Coordinates of C-alpha atoms in Angstrom, one line a residue:
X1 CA -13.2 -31.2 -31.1
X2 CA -10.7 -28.8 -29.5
X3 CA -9.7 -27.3 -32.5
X4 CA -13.6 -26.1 -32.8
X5 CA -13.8 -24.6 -29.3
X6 CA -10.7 -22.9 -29.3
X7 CA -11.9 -21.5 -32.7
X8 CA -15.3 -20.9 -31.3
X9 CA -13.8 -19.1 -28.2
X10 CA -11.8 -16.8 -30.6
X11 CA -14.5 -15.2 -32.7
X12 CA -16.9 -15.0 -30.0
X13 CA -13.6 -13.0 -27.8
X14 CA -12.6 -11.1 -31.4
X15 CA -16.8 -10.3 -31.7
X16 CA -17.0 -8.9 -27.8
X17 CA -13.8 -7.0 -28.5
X18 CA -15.4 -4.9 -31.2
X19 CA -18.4 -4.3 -29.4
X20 CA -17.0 -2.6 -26.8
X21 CA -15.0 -0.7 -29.3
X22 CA -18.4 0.3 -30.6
X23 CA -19.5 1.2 -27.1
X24 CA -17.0 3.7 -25.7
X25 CA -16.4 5.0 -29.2
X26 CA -20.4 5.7 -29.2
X27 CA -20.2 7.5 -25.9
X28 CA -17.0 9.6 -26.8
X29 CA -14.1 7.6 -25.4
X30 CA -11.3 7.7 -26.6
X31 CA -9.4 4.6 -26.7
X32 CA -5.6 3.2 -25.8
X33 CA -4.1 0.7 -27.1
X34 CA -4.2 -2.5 -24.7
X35 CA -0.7 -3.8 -25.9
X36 CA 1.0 -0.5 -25.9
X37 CA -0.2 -0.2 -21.9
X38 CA 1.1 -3.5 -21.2
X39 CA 4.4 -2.8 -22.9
X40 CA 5.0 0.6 -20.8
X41 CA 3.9 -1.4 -18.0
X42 CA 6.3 -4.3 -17.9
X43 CA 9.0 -1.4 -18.7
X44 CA 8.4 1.0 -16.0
X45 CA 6.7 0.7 -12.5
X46 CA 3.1 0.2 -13.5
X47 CA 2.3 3.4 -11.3
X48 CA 4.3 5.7 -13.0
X49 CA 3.3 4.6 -16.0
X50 CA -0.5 5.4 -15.5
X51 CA 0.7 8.7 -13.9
X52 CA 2.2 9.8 -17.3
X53 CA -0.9 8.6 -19.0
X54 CA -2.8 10.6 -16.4
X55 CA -0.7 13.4 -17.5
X56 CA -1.9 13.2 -20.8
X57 CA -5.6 13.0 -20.4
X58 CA -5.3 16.1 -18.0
X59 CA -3.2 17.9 -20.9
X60 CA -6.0 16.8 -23.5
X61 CA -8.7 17.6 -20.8
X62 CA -10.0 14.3 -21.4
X63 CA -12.1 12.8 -18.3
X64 CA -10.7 9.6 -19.0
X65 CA -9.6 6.8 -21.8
X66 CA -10.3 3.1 -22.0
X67 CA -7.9 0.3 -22.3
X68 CA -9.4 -2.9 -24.5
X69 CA -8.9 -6.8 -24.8
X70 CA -11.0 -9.4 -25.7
X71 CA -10.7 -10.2 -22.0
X72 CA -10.6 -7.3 -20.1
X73 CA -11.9 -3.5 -20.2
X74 CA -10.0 -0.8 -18.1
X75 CA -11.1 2.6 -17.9
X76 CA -8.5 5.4 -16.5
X77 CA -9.8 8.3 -14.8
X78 CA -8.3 11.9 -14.6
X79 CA -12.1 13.6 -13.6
X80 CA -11.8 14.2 -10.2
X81 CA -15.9 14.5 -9.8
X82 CA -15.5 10.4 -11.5
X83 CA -12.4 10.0 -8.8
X84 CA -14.6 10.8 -6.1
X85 CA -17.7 9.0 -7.0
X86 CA -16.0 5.7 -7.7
X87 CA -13.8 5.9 -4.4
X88 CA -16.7 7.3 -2.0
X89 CA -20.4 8.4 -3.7
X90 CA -20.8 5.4 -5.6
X91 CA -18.6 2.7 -3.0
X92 CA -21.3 0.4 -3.5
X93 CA -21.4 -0.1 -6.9
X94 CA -17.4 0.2 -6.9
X95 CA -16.8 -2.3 -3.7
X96 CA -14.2 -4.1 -5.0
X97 CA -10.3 -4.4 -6.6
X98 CA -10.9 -6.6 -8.7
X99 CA -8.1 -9.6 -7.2
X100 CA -8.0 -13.2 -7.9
X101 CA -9.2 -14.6 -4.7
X102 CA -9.1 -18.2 -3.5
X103 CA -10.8 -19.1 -0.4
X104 CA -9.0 -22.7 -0.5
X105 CA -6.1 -20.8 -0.5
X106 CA -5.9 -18.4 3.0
X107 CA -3.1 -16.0 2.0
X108 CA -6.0 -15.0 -0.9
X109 CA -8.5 -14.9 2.1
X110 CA -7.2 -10.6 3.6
X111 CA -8.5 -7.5 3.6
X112 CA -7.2 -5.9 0.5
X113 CA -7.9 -9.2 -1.7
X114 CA -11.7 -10.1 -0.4
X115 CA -14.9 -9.9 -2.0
X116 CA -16.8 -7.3 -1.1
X117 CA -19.3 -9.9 0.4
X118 CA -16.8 -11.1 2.5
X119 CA -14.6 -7.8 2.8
X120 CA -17.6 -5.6 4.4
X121 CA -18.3 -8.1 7.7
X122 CA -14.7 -8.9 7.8
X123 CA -14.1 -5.2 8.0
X124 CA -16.1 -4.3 10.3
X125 CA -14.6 -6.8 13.2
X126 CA -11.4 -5.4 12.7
X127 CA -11.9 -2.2 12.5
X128 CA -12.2 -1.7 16.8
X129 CA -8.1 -3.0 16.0
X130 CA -6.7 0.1 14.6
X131 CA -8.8 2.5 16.6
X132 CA -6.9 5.4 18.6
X133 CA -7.1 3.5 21.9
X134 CA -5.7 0.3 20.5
X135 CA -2.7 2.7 18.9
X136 CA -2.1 4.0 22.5
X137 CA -2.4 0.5 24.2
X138 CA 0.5 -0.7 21.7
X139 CA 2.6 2.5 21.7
X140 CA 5.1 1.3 24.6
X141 CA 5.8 -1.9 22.1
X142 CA 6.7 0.2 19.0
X143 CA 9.2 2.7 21.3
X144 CA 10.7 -0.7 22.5
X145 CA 11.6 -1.8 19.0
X146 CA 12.2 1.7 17.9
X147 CA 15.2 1.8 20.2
X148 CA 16.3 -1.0 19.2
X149 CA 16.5 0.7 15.6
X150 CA 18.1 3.3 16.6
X151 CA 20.9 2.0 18.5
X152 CA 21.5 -0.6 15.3
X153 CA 21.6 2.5 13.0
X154 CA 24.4 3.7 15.3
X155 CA 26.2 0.3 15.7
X156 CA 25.9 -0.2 11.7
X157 CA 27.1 3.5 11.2
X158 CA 30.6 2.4 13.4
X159 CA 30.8 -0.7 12.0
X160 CA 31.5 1.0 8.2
X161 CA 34.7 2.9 8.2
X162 CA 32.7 6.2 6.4
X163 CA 29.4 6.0 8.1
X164 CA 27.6 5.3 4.9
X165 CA 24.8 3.1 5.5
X166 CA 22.5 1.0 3.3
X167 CA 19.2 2.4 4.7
X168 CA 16.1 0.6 2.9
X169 CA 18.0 -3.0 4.4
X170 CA 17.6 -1.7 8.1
X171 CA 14.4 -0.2 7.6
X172 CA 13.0 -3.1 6.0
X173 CA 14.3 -5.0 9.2
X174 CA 13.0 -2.6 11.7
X175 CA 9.8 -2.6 10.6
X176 CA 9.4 -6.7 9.6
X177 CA 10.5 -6.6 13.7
X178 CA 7.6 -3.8 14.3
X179 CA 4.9 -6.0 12.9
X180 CA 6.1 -9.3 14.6
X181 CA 5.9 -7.6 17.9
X182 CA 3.1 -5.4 17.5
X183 CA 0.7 -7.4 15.5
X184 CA 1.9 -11.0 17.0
X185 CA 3.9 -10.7 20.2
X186 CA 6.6 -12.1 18.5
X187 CA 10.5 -11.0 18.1
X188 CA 11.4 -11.7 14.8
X189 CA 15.0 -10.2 15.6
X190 CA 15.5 -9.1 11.9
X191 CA 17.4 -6.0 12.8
X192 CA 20.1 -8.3 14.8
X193 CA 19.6 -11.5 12.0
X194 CA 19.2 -10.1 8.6
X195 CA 18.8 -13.6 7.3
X196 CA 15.6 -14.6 9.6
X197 CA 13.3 -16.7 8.8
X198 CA 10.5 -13.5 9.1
X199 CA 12.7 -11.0 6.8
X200 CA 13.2 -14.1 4.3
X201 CA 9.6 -15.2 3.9
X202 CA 9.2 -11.3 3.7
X203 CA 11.8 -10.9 0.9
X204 CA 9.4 -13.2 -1.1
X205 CA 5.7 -12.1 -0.1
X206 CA 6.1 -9.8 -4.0
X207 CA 7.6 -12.9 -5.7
X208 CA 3.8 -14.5 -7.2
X209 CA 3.7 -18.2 -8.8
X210 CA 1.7 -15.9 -11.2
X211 CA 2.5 -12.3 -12.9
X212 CA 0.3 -9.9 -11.2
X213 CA -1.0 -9.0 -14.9
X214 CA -2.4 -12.4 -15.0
X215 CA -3.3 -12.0 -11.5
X216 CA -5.3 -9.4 -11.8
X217 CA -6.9 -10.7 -15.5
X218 CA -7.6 -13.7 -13.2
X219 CA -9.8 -11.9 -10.9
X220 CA -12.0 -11.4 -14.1
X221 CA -12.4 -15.1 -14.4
X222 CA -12.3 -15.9 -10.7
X223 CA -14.7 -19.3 -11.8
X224 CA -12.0 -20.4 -13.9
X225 CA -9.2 -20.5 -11.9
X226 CA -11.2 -21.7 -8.9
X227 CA -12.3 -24.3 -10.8
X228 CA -8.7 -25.6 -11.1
X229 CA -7.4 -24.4 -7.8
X230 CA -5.0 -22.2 -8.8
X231 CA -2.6 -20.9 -6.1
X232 CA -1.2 -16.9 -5.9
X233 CA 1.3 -17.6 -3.6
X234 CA 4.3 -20.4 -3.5
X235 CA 3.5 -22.8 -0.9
X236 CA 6.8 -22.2 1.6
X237 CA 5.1 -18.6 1.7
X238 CA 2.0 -20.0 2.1
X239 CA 3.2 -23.3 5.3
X240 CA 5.5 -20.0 7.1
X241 CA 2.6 -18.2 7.4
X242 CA 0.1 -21.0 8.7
X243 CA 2.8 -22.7 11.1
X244 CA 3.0 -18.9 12.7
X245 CA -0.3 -18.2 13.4
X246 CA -1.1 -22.1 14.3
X247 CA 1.7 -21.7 16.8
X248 CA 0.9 -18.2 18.7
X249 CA -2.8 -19.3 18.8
X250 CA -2.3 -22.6 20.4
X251 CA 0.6 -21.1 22.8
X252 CA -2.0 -18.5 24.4
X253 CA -4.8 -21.0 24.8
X254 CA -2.3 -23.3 26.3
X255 CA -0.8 -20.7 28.8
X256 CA -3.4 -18.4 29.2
X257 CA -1.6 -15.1 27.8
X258 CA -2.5 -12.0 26.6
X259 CA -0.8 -9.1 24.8
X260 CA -3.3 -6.6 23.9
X261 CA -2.1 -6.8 20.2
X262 CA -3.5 -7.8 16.8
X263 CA -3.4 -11.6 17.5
X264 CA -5.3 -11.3 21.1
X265 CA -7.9 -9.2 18.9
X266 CA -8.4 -12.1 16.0
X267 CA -8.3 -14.8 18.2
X268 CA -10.8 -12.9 21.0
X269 CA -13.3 -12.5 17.7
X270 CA -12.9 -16.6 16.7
X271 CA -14.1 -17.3 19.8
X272 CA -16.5 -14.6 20.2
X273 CA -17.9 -16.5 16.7
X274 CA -17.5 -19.8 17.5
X275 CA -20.0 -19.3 21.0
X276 CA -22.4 -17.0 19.1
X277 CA -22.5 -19.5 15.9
X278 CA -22.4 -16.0 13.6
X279 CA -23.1 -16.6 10.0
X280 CA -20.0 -15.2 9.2
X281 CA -17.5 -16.7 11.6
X282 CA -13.6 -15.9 11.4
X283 CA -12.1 -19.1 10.9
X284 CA -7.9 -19.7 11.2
X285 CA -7.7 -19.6 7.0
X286 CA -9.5 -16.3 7.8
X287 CA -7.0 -15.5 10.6
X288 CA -3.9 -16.6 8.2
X289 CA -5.3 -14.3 5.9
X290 CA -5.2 -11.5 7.5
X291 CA -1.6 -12.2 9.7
X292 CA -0.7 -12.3 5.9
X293 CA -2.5 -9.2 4.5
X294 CA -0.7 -7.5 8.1
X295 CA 2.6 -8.4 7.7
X296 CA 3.2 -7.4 3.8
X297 CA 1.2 -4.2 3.6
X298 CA 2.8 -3.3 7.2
X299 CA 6.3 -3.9 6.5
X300 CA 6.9 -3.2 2.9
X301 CA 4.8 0.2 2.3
X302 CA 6.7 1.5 5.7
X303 CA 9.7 0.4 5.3
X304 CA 9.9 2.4 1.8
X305 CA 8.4 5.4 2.7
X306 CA 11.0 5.9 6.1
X307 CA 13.4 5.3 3.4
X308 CA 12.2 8.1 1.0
X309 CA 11.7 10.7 3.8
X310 CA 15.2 9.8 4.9
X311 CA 16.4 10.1 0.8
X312 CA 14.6 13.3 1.0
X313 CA 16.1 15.2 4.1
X314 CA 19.6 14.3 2.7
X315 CA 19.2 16.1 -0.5
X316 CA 17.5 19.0 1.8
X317 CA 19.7 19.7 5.0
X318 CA 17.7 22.6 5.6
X319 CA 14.4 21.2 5.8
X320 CA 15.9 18.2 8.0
X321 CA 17.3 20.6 10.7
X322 CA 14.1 22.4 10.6
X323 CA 12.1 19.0 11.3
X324 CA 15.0 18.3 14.1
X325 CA 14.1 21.7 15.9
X326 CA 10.5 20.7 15.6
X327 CA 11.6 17.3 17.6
X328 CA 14.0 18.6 19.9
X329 CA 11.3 21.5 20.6
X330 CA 8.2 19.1 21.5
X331 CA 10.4 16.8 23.8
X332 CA 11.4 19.7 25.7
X333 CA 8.8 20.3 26.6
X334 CA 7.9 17.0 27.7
X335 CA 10.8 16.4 29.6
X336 CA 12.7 15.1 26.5
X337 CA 10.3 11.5 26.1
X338 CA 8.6 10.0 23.9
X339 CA 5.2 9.5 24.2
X340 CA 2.0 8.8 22.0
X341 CA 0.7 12.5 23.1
X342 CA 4.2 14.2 22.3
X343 CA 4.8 12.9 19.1
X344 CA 1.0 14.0 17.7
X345 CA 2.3 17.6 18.4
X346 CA 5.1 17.6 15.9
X347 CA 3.9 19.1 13.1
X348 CA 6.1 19.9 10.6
X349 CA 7.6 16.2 11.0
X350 CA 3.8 15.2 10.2
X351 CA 4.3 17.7 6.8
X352 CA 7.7 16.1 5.8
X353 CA 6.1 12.7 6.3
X354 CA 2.7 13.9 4.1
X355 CA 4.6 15.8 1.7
X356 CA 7.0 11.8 1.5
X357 CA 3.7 10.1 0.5
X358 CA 2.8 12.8 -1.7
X359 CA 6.1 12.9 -3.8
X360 CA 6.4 8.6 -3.5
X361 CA 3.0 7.5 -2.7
X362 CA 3.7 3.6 -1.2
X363 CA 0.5 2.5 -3.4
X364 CA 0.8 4.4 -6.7
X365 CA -2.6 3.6 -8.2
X366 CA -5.5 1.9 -6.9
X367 CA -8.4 -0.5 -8.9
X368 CA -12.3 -0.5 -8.1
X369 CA -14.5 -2.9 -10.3
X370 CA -18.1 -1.9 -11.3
X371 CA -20.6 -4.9 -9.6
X372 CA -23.4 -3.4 -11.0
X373 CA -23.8 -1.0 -14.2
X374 CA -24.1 3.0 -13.0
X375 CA -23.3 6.7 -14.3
X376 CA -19.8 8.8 -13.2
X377 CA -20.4 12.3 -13.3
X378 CA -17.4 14.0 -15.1
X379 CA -17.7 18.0 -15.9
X380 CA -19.1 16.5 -19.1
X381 CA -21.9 15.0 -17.9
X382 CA -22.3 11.5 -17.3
X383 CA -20.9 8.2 -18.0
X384 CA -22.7 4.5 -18.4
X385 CA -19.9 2.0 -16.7
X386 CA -21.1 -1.3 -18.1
X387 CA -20.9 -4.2 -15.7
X388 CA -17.4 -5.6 -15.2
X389 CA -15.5 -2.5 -16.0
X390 CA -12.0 -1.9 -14.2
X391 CA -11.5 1.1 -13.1
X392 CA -7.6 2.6 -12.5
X393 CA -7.2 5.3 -10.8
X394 CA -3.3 6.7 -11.0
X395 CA -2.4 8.4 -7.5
X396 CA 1.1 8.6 -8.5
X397 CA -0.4 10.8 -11.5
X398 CA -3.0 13.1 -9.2
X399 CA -0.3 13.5 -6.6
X400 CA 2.1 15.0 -9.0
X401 CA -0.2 17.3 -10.7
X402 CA 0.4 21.0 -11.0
X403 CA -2.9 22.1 -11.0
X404 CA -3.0 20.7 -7.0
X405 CA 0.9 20.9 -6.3
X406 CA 2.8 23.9 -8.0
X407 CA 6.3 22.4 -9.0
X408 CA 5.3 18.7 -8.2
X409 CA 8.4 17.4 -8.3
X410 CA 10.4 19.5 -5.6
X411 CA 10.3 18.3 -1.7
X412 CA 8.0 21.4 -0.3
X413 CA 6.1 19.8 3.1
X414 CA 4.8 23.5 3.1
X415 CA 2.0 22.1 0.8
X416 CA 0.6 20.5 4.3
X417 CA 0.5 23.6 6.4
X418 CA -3.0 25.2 6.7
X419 CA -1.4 28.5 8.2
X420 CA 0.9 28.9 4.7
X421 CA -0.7 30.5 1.6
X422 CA 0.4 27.4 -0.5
X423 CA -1.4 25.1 2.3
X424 CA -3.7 21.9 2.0
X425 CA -5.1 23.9 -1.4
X426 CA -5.9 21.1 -2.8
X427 CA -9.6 18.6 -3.2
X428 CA -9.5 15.9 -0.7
X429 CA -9.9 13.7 -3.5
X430 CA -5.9 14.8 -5.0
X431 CA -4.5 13.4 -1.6
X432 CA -4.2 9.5 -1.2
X433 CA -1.5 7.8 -0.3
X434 CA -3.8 5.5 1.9
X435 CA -6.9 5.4 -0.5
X436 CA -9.7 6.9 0.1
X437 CA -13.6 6.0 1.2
X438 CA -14.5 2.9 2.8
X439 CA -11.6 0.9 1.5
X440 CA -9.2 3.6 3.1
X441 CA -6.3 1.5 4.4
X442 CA -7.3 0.0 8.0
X443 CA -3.6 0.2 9.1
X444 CA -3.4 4.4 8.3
X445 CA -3.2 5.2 12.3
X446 CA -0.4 2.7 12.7
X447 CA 1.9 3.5 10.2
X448 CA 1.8 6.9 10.3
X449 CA 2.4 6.5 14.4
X450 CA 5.4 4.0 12.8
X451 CA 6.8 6.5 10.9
X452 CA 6.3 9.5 13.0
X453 CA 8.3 7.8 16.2
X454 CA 11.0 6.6 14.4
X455 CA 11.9 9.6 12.1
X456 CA 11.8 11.5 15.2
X457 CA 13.9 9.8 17.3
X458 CA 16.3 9.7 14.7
X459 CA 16.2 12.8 14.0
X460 CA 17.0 13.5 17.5
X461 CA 20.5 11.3 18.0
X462 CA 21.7 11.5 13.8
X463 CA 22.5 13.5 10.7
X464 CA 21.6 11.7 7.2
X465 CA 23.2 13.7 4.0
X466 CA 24.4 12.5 0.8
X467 CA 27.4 11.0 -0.6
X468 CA 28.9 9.8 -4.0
X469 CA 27.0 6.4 -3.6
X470 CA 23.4 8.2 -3.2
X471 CA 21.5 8.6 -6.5
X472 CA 20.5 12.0 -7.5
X473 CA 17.0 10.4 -8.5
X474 CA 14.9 7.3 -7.7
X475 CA 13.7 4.9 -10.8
X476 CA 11.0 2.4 -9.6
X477 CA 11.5 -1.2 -9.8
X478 CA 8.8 -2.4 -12.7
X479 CA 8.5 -5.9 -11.1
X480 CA 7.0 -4.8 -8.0
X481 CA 3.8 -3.1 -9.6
X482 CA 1.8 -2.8 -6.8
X483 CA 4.5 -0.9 -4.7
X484 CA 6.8 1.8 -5.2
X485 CA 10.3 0.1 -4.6
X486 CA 13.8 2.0 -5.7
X487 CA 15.7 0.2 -8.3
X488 CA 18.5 2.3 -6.8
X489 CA 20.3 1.2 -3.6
X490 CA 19.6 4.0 -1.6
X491 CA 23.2 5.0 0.6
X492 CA 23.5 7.5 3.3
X493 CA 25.7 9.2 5.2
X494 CA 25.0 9.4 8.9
X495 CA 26.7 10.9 11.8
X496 CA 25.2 12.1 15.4
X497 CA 23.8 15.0 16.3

C-alpha cells in the first residue's frame, strides 16, 4: 500500500515538474537548474550567490530565470519595473515570504514570519512603536548603554597588550544589551558577562532544528507540517524566550511600572484587546513572538553592520577622520552632547553608514510569494506569475550593480550625497538594505538611531585601523543564509583620539 503511494506521489511530482517546464519555457524563460542553485547555495552565503546569478541575467539582459523542482518554483528577478511591482505596485498579490509558520509554536508567531492575514492587523498595532516620538522617548536608554559600550571598548583595548580588539564579539554584546533595555527594560549585562544567558540564547537564535532550505520548502506545504506539529526552533530557545516575557509582564502588573518601551507598548495593546474583545486580539504566544522576532533581527543585523562600518573606516583612514570632523563639528555646536536632534545632523556619518548597507547589506535577498495569479511588467512586456510562485529578489546583487554604483566594490559614501554629481543617482528600487514597500522593516528608525549614536561616539574618543590579524576581504558564512555574517574574525586596532 505504501509502495503504491509513494509511487503514485512520484509520477504525479515528476508529471507537475514538466509542466511547468512547459510553462515558462512557453512564455520565454529561461530556466536554471534547481540542483546546481542548491549546490552554490550550501557553498556560499545564499545572498551572494543570487547576487552573482543576478549578475548574469543583467549581463544577458534577461528580466529574470526560474529555478524548478517537483516541489517548488522560484523565479529570480533582475527587472527593476518586476522589482518594484512585486515589493510595492502589486504588495497585495505579493504579501508574503513565504516561511513555515506554526501558530502552536510562538517563536513562528513575528512579524517577519506571519501570514499576511495575520501580519497586516499585527502590523498595524505596532507600527505607533517605532514612530519618531517613540525613538525620542527611548533615546536617553540607548546613550545609557552606548556609554557603557564605549567605556568597555576602552577597558578591552587596555586589557590586550597591542590594542587589537575582536570587534563583532563586543558589538554583538552591545547591542544584545540595547535590545534588553530598550525593547524590555531589562539589563542583560552582555558587554560585562559575555557568557549570559541573553547573549547565549542569542548565539543560537540562527541554529534551526530544521535547514532553512527545508524551512522555507516547508512554508510551501505549511498543511503538512502543521499537521504533525513540526517545531522551527529548539525548545531551550523556545522556554528562554516564554519565561522572559512571562516574567516582565507579570512583574509590571504586579508593581505597577512603566518604561515607555516595547514591552509597555505590547502589553498596553493585550489589554487594550482583551476589554474591547477585538477579533484579532494579541495574545502572550503573540507577545513571545514578537519579543522573539525583536531581539534576533535587532541584535544580529546591527551588530554586523557596526562591525562592517568599523572594517570599513580601518582600511580607509581618510574617510574615518573625515566622518570624526563631521562628529566633532555637530557636538560643538551643541555644547559637545549627544542628543536625538544632534545626531540627525551628521551627515556624512549617515553616508558612511548608507554606503555600509550598500556594500554589506544585513539582509542580502528578500522572498515575496504570489497569493493570487497576476502579470509583472518587465521592459519586455508582461509576465503571468502562476499561483504559488517564489519570488527572490537578490539585494546583495542590485546593490552591487554598476549600472547604479560605478565601481561597486570600493567604499565611496559619496554615492549618498545629493549635492555630489555621483549622488543618490540611482532608482529607489536599487537601494534596500531594509526592504522596501509595506513589508519595509518596522525597526528601520531604531537601528539606524543604533548605529548612528554609537559610531559617533566612537568616533569621537577612538581610532580603528588595520593590523596583520585584519583580513584584507570578508567571505560570508554560508550557514547563516538569511544574514550576512563574516567567516573571518574581524580584528582591529584601536587607540584614542
Amino acid at each position: 500500500m505504501w509502495f503504491l503511494l509513494i509511487s503514485i506521489f512520484i509520477c504525479c511530482s515528476i508529471l507537475k515538474y514538466f509542466q511547468k517546464l512547459n510553462y515558462w519555457r512557453s512564455h520565454g524563460v529561461k530556466n536554471i537548474s534547481f540542483i546546481r542553485l542548491i549546490s552554490n547555495v550550501l557553498k556560499r552565503q545564499m545572498g551572494v550567490a543570487l547576487g552573482d546569478i543576478y549578475q548574469q541575467l543583467y549581463e544577458e539582459k534577461e528580466p529574470f530565470k526560474v529555478a524548478l523542482s517537483p516541489f517548488l518554483t522560484v523565479l529570480i528577478l533582475q527587472d527593476m519595473e518586476s522589482i518594484k511591482d512585486v515589493m510595492i505596485k502589486q504588495f497585495e498579490n505579493f504579501p508574503e515570504r513565504g516561511f513555515y509558520t506554526n501558530h502552536r509554536d510562538p517563536l513562528n508567531t513575528n512579524l517577519i514570519r506571519l501570514e499576511y492575514e495575520w501580519w497586516r492587523p499585527l502590523r498595524q498595532k505596532l507600527t505607533p512603536v517605532f514612530s519618531p516620538a517613540k525613538m525620542q522617548a527611548i533615546f536617553p536608554t540607548l546613550l545609557k548603554v552606548t556609554e557603557l559600550f564605549a567605556s568597555k571598548v576602552k577597558t578591552t583595548m587596555e586589557e590586550e597588550e597591542n590594542g587589537e580588539l575582536a570587534i563583532y564579539d563586543l558589538c554583538a554584546r552591545f547591542t544584545t544589551d540595547v535590545v534588553g533595555s530598550v525593547a524590555f527594560g531589562i539589563e542583560f549585562n552582555s558587554l560585562e558577562d559575555p557568557n549570559s544567558q541573553a547573549r547565549r540564547q542569542g548565539l543560537k537564535i540562527f541554529d534551526y532544528v530544521w535547514h532553512p532550505i527545508l524551512d522555507s520548502l516547508a512554508g510551501h506545504y505549511r498543511a503538512v507540517k502543521n499537521f504533525f506539529n513540526i517545531k522551527l526552533f529548539k525548545p531551550e530557545i523556545s522556554g528562554f524566550f516564554r519565561k522572559l516575557v512571562s516574567n516582565i509582564i507579570e512583574y509590571r502588573q504586579k508593581n505597577g511600572i512603566r518604561r515607555e518601551d516595547l514591552m509597555d507598548t505590547l502589553i498596553e495593546l493585550k489589554q487594550h484587546d482583551e476589554r474591547s474583545k477585538q477579533e484579532f486580539a494579541l495574545s502572550l504566544e503573540l507577545i513571545v513572538g514578537q519579543v522573539f522576532g525583536f531581539f534576533g533581527a535587532g541584535f544580529e543585523t546591527s551588530s554586523n553592520t557596526l562591525t562592517y562600518v568599523l572594517y570599513e573606516l580601518a582600511r580607509h583612514p581618510e574617510i574615518q577622520e573625515k566622518a570624526r570632523e563631521n562628529v566633532k563639528e555637530v557636538l560643538k555646536n551643541h555644547g559637545n552632547e549627544f542628543t536625538y536632534e544632534n545626531i540627525r545632523e551628521m551627515q556624512y556619518l549617515k553616508q558612511v553608514i548608507n554606503e555600509t548597507l550598500r556594500l554589506h547589506p544585513p539582509a542580502p535577498y528578500t522572498v515575496r510569494v504570489c497569493r493570487q495569479p497576476c502579470s509583472l511588467t518587465t521592459k519586455r512586456g508582461s509576465l503571468k506569475i502562476p499561483l504559488g510562485t517564489k519570488v527572490m529578489i537578490p539585494i546583495y546583487g542590485i546593490h552591487h550593480n554598476p549600472q547604479y554604483y560605478p565601481q561597486p566594490h570600493l567604499f565611496r559614501p559619496e554615492r549618498f550625497d545629493a549635492n555630489m554629481e555621483l549622488g543618490c543617482k540611482f532608482p529607489s528600487c536599487a537601494y534596500m538594505p531594509f526592504g522596501l514597500g509595506p513589508r519595509i522593516c518596522i525597526g528601520e528608525r531604531l537601528a539606524k538611531m543604533l548605529l548612528t549614536l554609537s559610531l559617533a561616539m566612537l568616533l569621537q574618543r577612538y581610532r580603528f585601523s588595520c593590523c596583520p590579524a585584519t583580513p584584507k576581504e570578508l567571505h560570508f558564512d554560508p550557514r547563516k543564509m538569511l544574514v550576512l555574517s563574516s567567516k573571518e574574525k574581524i580584528v582591529l586596532k584601536v587607540e584614542t583620539v
